[in-house]
Amino acid sequence: MKKDTHPDYHMITVKMTDGSSFQTRSTWGEANGTLVLDIDPTTHPAWTGGGQKILDRDGRVGKFNKKFEGFLGDSSKDSKSENNTSDNTAQEETES
């Protein structure tokens, strides 16, 4: 049987986003290392029911919105909303 085929299994400290921490055994990092979580069960919508918004910590959502701001053009949005409004008005008049 081969020797040293299993990774080192040691104690680490896991630090949650609210500042609390706990110790567990893991193969991650080095012995007595600290794993700092960006998203954990107390903040992630999958565990909280989706009532909270995900924080844009790196500004990636804002960067994306700025990059694709005029991609479809503003006039296409306005004309679609006007068409929908006029269609609804015409349907209401015919129903009366």
Short mmCIF file of N, CA, C and O in Angstrom, two decimals:
data_model
loop_
_atom_site.label_atom_id
_atom_site.label_comp_id
_atom_site.label_asym_id
_atom_site.label_seq_id
_atom_site.Cartn_x
_atom_site.Cartn_y
_atom_site.Cartn_z
N MET A 1 0.84 -1.18 0.00
CA MET A 1 0.00 0.00 0.00
C MET A 1 0.89 1.25 0.00
O MET A 1 1.91 1.29 0.69
N LYS A 2 0.49 2.28 -0.81
CA LYS A 2 1.28 3.50 -0.91
C LYS A 2 1.18 4.33 0.37
O LYS A 2 0.12 4.43 0.99
N LYS A 3 2.29 4.95 0.73
CA LYS A 3 2.31 5.82 1.90
C LYS A 3 2.06 7.26 1.47
O LYS A 3 2.35 7.64 0.33
N ASP A 4 1.53 8.06 2.39
CA ASP A 4 1.31 9.50 2.18
C ASP A 4 0.40 9.80 0.99
O ASP A 4 0.62 10.75 0.24
N THR A 5 -0.64 9.00 0.78
CA THR A 5 -1.57 9.26 -0.31
C THR A 5 -2.72 10.19 0.12
O THR A 5 -3.37 10.78 -0.71
N HIS A 6 -2.95 10.30 1.43
CA HIS A 6 -4.03 11.15 1.92
C HIS A 6 -3.51 12.54 2.26
O HIS A 6 -2.40 12.69 2.76
N PRO A 7 -4.32 13.58 2.02
CA PRO A 7 -3.89 14.94 2.36
C PRO A 7 -3.85 15.13 3.88
O PRO A 7 -4.48 14.39 4.64
N ASP A 8 -3.15 16.15 4.30
CA ASP A 8 -3.03 16.49 5.72
C ASP A 8 -4.38 16.99 6.24
O ASP A 8 -4.97 17.91 5.69
N TYR A 9 -4.88 16.38 7.29
CA TYR A 9 -6.17 16.71 7.88
C TYR A 9 -5.90 17.36 9.22
O TYR A 9 -5.40 16.71 10.14
N HIS A 10 -6.19 18.66 9.36
CA HIS A 10 -5.78 19.41 10.54
C HIS A 10 -6.89 20.37 10.98
O HIS A 10 -7.90 20.53 10.30
N MET A 11 -6.68 21.04 12.12
CA MET A 11 -7.65 21.99 12.66
C MET A 11 -7.45 23.36 12.01
O MET A 11 -6.32 23.82 11.84
N ILE A 12 -8.58 24.01 11.63
CA ILE A 12 -8.55 25.39 11.14
C ILE A 12 -9.66 26.16 11.84
O ILE A 12 -10.57 25.58 12.43
N THR A 13 -9.60 27.48 11.74
CA THR A 13 -10.63 28.35 12.28
C THR A 13 -11.39 28.96 11.11
O THR A 13 -10.78 29.48 10.18
N VAL A 14 -12.72 28.88 11.13
CA VAL A 14 -13.56 29.46 10.10
C VAL A 14 -14.20 30.72 10.66
O VAL A 14 -14.87 30.67 11.69
N LYS A 15 -13.95 31.87 10.01
CA LYS A 15 -14.49 33.15 10.47
C LYS A 15 -15.66 33.54 9.58
O LYS A 15 -15.52 33.66 8.37
N MET A 16 -16.84 33.74 10.19
CA MET A 16 -18.06 34.08 9.47
C MET A 16 -18.09 35.59 9.16
O MET A 16 -17.29 36.35 9.69
N THR A 17 -19.06 36.01 8.35
CA THR A 17 -19.15 37.42 7.98
C THR A 17 -19.56 38.31 9.14
O THR A 17 -19.25 39.49 9.15
N ASP A 18 -20.27 37.76 10.13
CA ASP A 18 -20.69 38.57 11.28
C ASP A 18 -19.61 38.65 12.36
O ASP A 18 -19.83 39.24 13.41
N GLY A 19 -18.46 38.06 12.14
CA GLY A 19 -17.36 38.11 13.09
C GLY A 19 -17.23 36.90 13.97
O GLY A 19 -16.20 36.70 14.61
N SER A 20 -18.25 36.07 14.05
CA SER A 20 -18.16 34.86 14.86
C SER A 20 -17.25 33.84 14.17
O SER A 20 -17.02 33.93 12.96
N SER A 21 -16.73 32.92 14.93
CA SER A 21 -15.83 31.92 14.35
C SER A 21 -16.00 30.59 15.06
O SER A 21 -16.54 30.52 16.16
N PHE A 22 -15.56 29.54 14.41
CA PHE A 22 -15.58 28.20 14.99
C PHE A 22 -14.41 27.41 14.44
O PHE A 22 -13.84 27.76 13.41
N GLN A 23 -14.04 26.35 15.14
CA GLN A 23 -12.94 25.51 14.71
C GLN A 23 -13.49 24.21 14.15
O GLN A 23 -14.49 23.67 14.63
N THR A 24 -12.83 23.74 13.11
CA THR A 24 -13.20 22.48 12.48
C THR A 24 -11.96 21.82 11.90
O THR A 24 -10.92 22.46 11.78
N ARG A 25 -12.11 20.58 11.51
CA ARG A 25 -11.00 19.88 10.86
C ARG A 25 -11.18 19.97 9.35
O ARG A 25 -12.30 19.90 8.85
N SER A 26 -10.07 20.16 8.63
CA SER A 26 -10.16 20.35 7.19
C SER A 26 -8.83 20.03 6.53
O SER A 26 -7.79 19.95 7.18
N THR A 27 -8.86 19.88 5.20
CA THR A 27 -7.64 19.75 4.41
C THR A 27 -7.25 21.09 3.80
O THR A 27 -6.25 21.19 3.11
N TRP A 28 -8.06 22.13 4.04
CA TRP A 28 -7.81 23.47 3.48
C TRP A 28 -6.64 24.12 4.20
O TRP A 28 -6.53 24.08 5.42
N GLY A 29 -5.77 24.78 3.47
CA GLY A 29 -4.70 25.59 4.05
C GLY A 29 -3.74 24.83 4.93
O GLY A 29 -3.48 23.64 4.74
N GLU A 30 -3.20 25.56 5.90
CA GLU A 30 -2.23 24.98 6.82
C GLU A 30 -2.86 24.79 8.19
O GLU A 30 -3.92 25.36 8.48
N ALA A 31 -2.21 24.04 9.03
CA ALA A 31 -2.70 23.81 10.39
C ALA A 31 -2.82 25.14 11.13
O ALA A 31 -1.97 26.02 11.00
N ASN A 32 -3.90 25.31 11.87
CA ASN A 32 -4.21 26.52 12.65
C ASN A 32 -4.41 27.75 11.77
O ASN A 32 -4.29 28.87 12.25
N GLY A 33 -4.72 27.57 10.50
CA GLY A 33 -4.99 28.69 9.60
C GLY A 33 -6.41 29.20 9.81
O GLY A 33 -7.23 28.59 10.51
N THR A 34 -6.73 30.35 9.20
CA THR A 34 -8.06 30.95 9.33
C THR A 34 -8.68 31.09 7.95
O THR A 34 -8.09 31.71 7.06
N LEU A 35 -9.86 30.53 7.78
CA LEU A 35 -10.63 30.65 6.54
C LEU A 35 -11.68 31.73 6.76
O LEU A 35 -12.56 31.59 7.59
N VAL A 36 -11.57 32.85 6.02
CA VAL A 36 -12.50 33.97 6.16
C VAL A 36 -13.54 33.86 5.05
O VAL A 36 -13.19 33.85 3.87
N LEU A 37 -14.81 33.77 5.43
CA LEU A 37 -15.89 33.61 4.46
C LEU A 37 -16.44 34.96 4.02
O LEU A 37 -16.60 35.87 4.83
N ASP A 38 -16.74 35.09 2.71
CA ASP A 38 -17.42 36.28 2.19
C ASP A 38 -18.92 36.11 2.29
O ASP A 38 -19.65 37.06 2.56
N ILE A 39 -19.40 34.91 2.05
CA ILE A 39 -20.82 34.59 2.13
C ILE A 39 -20.97 33.35 2.99
O ILE A 39 -20.26 32.38 2.78
N ASP A 40 -21.87 33.40 3.95
CA ASP A 40 -22.07 32.24 4.82
C ASP A 40 -23.57 32.00 5.01
O ASP A 40 -24.39 32.76 4.51
N PRO A 41 -23.94 30.95 5.71
CA PRO A 41 -25.37 30.62 5.87
C PRO A 41 -26.20 31.71 6.53
O PRO A 41 -27.42 31.72 6.38
N THR A 42 -25.59 32.63 7.26
CA THR A 42 -26.38 33.70 7.89
C THR A 42 -26.71 34.82 6.93
O THR A 42 -27.60 35.62 7.20
N THR A 43 -26.01 34.91 5.77
CA THR A 43 -26.26 36.00 4.83
C THR A 43 -26.69 35.53 3.44
O THR A 43 -27.20 36.33 2.67
N HIS A 44 -26.48 34.28 3.09
CA HIS A 44 -26.78 33.81 1.74
C HIS A 44 -28.27 33.57 1.56
O HIS A 44 -28.92 32.96 2.40
N PRO A 45 -28.87 34.05 0.45
CA PRO A 45 -30.31 33.90 0.22
C PRO A 45 -30.79 32.46 0.18
O PRO A 45 -31.95 32.20 0.48
N ALA A 46 -29.94 31.52 -0.16
CA ALA A 46 -30.35 30.12 -0.20
C ALA A 46 -30.75 29.62 1.18
O ALA A 46 -31.61 28.77 1.32
N TRP A 47 -30.11 30.16 2.22
CA TRP A 47 -30.42 29.74 3.59
C TRP A 47 -31.36 30.70 4.31
O TRP A 47 -32.01 30.32 5.25
N THR A 48 -31.40 31.96 3.87
CA THR A 48 -32.21 32.95 4.58
C THR A 48 -33.58 33.14 3.96
O THR A 48 -34.38 33.90 4.46
N GLY A 49 -33.85 32.51 2.84
CA GLY A 49 -35.15 32.64 2.20
C GLY A 49 -35.20 33.73 1.15
O GLY A 49 -36.24 34.04 0.61
N GLY A 50 -34.08 34.35 0.85
CA GLY A 50 -34.03 35.33 -0.23
C GLY A 50 -34.50 36.72 0.13
O GLY A 50 -34.66 37.55 -0.74
N GLY A 51 -34.71 37.01 1.40
CA GLY A 51 -35.19 38.32 1.80
C GLY A 51 -34.12 39.40 1.77
O GLY A 51 -34.43 40.57 1.74
N GLN A 52 -32.87 39.01 1.75
CA GLN A 52 -31.79 39.98 1.79
C GLN A 52 -31.20 40.16 0.40
O GLN A 52 -31.27 39.28 -0.44
N LYS A 53 -30.60 41.32 0.18
CA LYS A 53 -29.90 41.57 -1.07
C LYS A 53 -28.44 41.17 -0.92
O LYS A 53 -27.85 41.34 0.15
N ILE A 54 -27.86 40.67 -1.99
CA ILE A 54 -26.44 40.34 -1.98
C ILE A 54 -25.66 41.64 -2.12
O ILE A 54 -25.96 42.47 -2.98
N LEU A 55 -24.67 41.83 -1.28
CA LEU A 55 -23.87 43.04 -1.31
C LEU A 55 -22.92 43.01 -2.50
O LEU A 55 -22.32 41.98 -2.79
N ASP A 56 -22.79 44.14 -3.16
CA ASP A 56 -21.87 44.25 -4.28
C ASP A 56 -20.54 44.76 -3.74
O ASP A 56 -20.25 45.94 -3.79
N ARG A 57 -19.74 43.85 -3.19
CA ARG A 57 -18.53 44.25 -2.49
C ARG A 57 -17.44 44.77 -3.42
O ARG A 57 -16.68 45.64 -3.04
N ASP A 58 -17.32 44.23 -4.60
CA ASP A 58 -16.26 44.64 -5.51
C ASP A 58 -16.73 45.64 -6.55
O ASP A 58 -15.96 46.05 -7.40
N GLY A 59 -18.00 46.01 -6.54
CA GLY A 59 -18.53 46.95 -7.53
C GLY A 59 -18.76 46.30 -8.88
O GLY A 59 -18.84 46.96 -9.89
N ARG A 60 -18.86 44.99 -8.93
CA ARG A 60 -18.98 44.29 -10.21
C ARG A 60 -20.33 44.53 -10.87
O ARG A 60 -20.41 44.64 -12.09
N VAL A 61 -21.40 44.60 -10.08
CA VAL A 61 -22.72 44.83 -10.67
C VAL A 61 -22.77 46.23 -11.27
O VAL A 61 -23.24 46.41 -12.39
N GLY A 62 -22.27 47.21 -10.55
CA GLY A 62 -22.23 48.57 -11.06
C GLY A 62 -21.37 48.68 -12.31
O GLY A 62 -21.72 49.38 -13.26
N LYS A 63 -20.25 47.99 -12.31
CA LYS A 63 -19.36 47.99 -13.47
C LYS A 63 -20.05 47.36 -14.69
O LYS A 63 -19.96 47.88 -15.79
N PHE A 64 -20.78 46.27 -14.47
CA PHE A 64 -21.52 45.62 -15.55
C PHE A 64 -22.60 46.54 -16.09
O PHE A 64 -22.74 46.71 -17.31
N ASN A 65 -23.38 47.14 -15.19
CA ASN A 65 -24.45 48.04 -15.63
C ASN A 65 -23.91 49.23 -16.41
O ASN A 65 -24.49 49.66 -17.41
N LYS A 66 -22.77 49.77 -15.97
CA LYS A 66 -22.16 50.90 -16.67
C LYS A 66 -21.66 50.48 -18.06
O LYS A 66 -21.83 51.20 -19.03
N LYS A 67 -21.09 49.28 -18.15
CA LYS A 67 -20.54 48.80 -19.41
C LYS A 67 -21.62 48.59 -20.46
O LYS A 67 -21.46 48.91 -21.63
N PHE A 68 -22.79 48.05 -20.03
CA PHE A 68 -23.86 47.73 -20.97
C PHE A 68 -25.04 48.70 -20.86
O PHE A 68 -26.17 48.33 -21.17
N GLU A 69 -24.78 49.92 -20.42
CA GLU A 69 -25.83 50.90 -20.16
C GLU A 69 -26.69 51.20 -21.38
O GLU A 69 -27.90 51.18 -21.32
N GLY A 70 -26.11 51.45 -22.51
CA GLY A 70 -26.88 51.80 -23.70
C GLY A 70 -26.90 50.70 -24.74
O GLY A 70 -27.10 50.96 -25.92
N PHE A 71 -26.72 49.46 -24.32
CA PHE A 71 -26.58 48.34 -25.25
C PHE A 71 -27.81 48.16 -26.13
O PHE A 71 -27.71 48.01 -27.33
N LEU A 72 -29.01 48.16 -25.57
CA LEU A 72 -30.22 48.00 -26.36
C LEU A 72 -30.77 49.33 -26.84
O LEU A 72 -31.69 49.36 -27.64
N GLY A 73 -30.23 50.40 -26.35
CA GLY A 73 -30.70 51.73 -26.76
C GLY A 73 -31.92 52.14 -25.96
O GLY A 73 -32.79 51.34 -25.66
N ASP A 74 -31.99 53.41 -25.61
CA ASP A 74 -33.09 53.89 -24.80
C ASP A 74 -34.37 53.99 -25.60
O ASP A 74 -35.46 53.83 -25.06
N SER A 75 -34.29 54.26 -26.91
CA SER A 75 -35.50 54.43 -27.71
C SER A 75 -36.30 53.14 -27.83
O SER A 75 -37.51 53.16 -27.91
N SER A 76 -35.62 51.98 -27.82
CA SER A 76 -36.35 50.71 -27.94
C SER A 76 -37.19 50.46 -26.69
O SER A 76 -38.28 49.93 -26.77
N LYS A 77 -36.69 50.88 -25.53
CA LYS A 77 -37.46 50.71 -24.30
C LYS A 77 -38.70 51.59 -24.32
O LYS A 77 -39.78 51.17 -23.95
N ASP A 78 -38.54 52.85 -24.76
CA ASP A 78 -39.65 53.79 -24.77
C ASP A 78 -40.74 53.37 -25.75
O ASP A 78 -41.92 53.42 -25.45
N SER A 79 -40.34 52.93 -26.95
CA SER A 79 -41.34 52.56 -27.96
C SER A 79 -42.10 51.31 -27.54
O SER A 79 -43.29 51.20 -27.79
N LYS A 80 -41.44 50.36 -26.89
CA LYS A 80 -42.13 49.16 -26.43
C LYS A 80 -43.14 49.50 -25.35
O LYS A 80 -44.25 49.00 -25.36
N SER A 81 -42.77 50.37 -24.43
CA SER A 81 -43.71 50.72 -23.36
C SER A 81 -44.88 51.53 -23.90
O SER A 81 -46.00 51.38 -23.43
N GLU A 82 -44.65 52.37 -24.92
CA GLU A 82 -45.74 53.12 -25.52
C GLU A 82 -46.70 52.20 -26.25
O GLU A 82 -47.90 52.35 -26.18
N ASN A 83 -46.15 51.20 -26.97
CA ASN A 83 -46.99 50.24 -27.69
C ASN A 83 -47.86 49.45 -26.72
O ASN A 83 -49.03 49.23 -26.97
N ASN A 84 -47.28 49.04 -25.62
CA ASN A 84 -48.05 48.28 -24.63
C ASN A 84 -49.16 49.13 -24.03
O ASN A 84 -50.26 48.66 -23.82
N THR A 85 -48.89 50.39 -23.77
CA THR A 85 -49.88 51.28 -23.18
C THR A 85 -51.02 51.52 -24.15
O THR A 85 -52.19 51.45 -23.79
N SER A 86 -50.70 51.77 -25.44
CA SER A 86 -51.76 52.03 -26.42
C SER A 86 -52.59 50.78 -26.69
O SER A 86 -53.79 50.86 -26.88
N ASP A 87 -51.97 49.59 -26.66
CA ASP A 87 -52.71 48.35 -26.85
C ASP A 87 -53.69 48.13 -25.70
O ASP A 87 -54.82 47.74 -25.92
N ASN A 88 -53.25 48.41 -24.49
CA ASN A 88 -54.12 48.23 -23.33
C ASN A 88 -55.29 49.20 -23.37
O ASN A 88 -56.41 48.86 -23.02
N THR A 89 -55.06 50.44 -23.81
CA THR A 89 -56.11 51.44 -23.88
C THR A 89 -57.14 51.04 -24.92
O THR A 89 -58.35 51.14 -24.69
N ALA A 90 -56.68 50.54 -26.07
CA ALA A 90 -57.59 50.12 -27.11
C ALA A 90 -58.44 48.94 -26.66
O ALA A 90 -59.64 48.88 -26.96
N GLN A 91 -57.86 48.02 -25.94
CA GLN A 91 -58.62 46.87 -25.43
C GLN A 91 -59.67 47.30 -24.42
O GLN A 91 -60.79 46.80 -24.42
N GLU A 92 -59.35 48.28 -23.57
CA GLU A 92 -60.28 48.74 -22.58
C GLU A 92 -61.48 49.43 -23.25
O GLU A 92 -62.62 49.30 -22.83
N GLU A 93 -61.23 50.19 -24.35
CA GLU A 93 -62.29 50.90 -25.04
C GLU A 93 -63.24 49.92 -25.73
O GLU A 93 -64.45 50.12 -25.75
N THR A 94 -62.70 48.83 -26.30
CA THR A 94 -63.55 47.85 -26.98
C THR A 94 -64.38 47.04 -25.99
O THR A 94 -65.47 46.61 -26.31
N GLU A 95 -63.88 46.83 -24.80
CA GLU A 95 -64.60 46.07 -23.80
C GLU A 95 -65.77 46.86 -23.21
O GLU A 95 -66.76 46.29 -22.79
N SER A 96 -65.68 48.20 -23.21
CA SER A 96 -66.72 49.03 -22.59
C SER A 96 -67.99 49.06 -23.36
O SER A 96 -68.35 48.74 -24.34
#
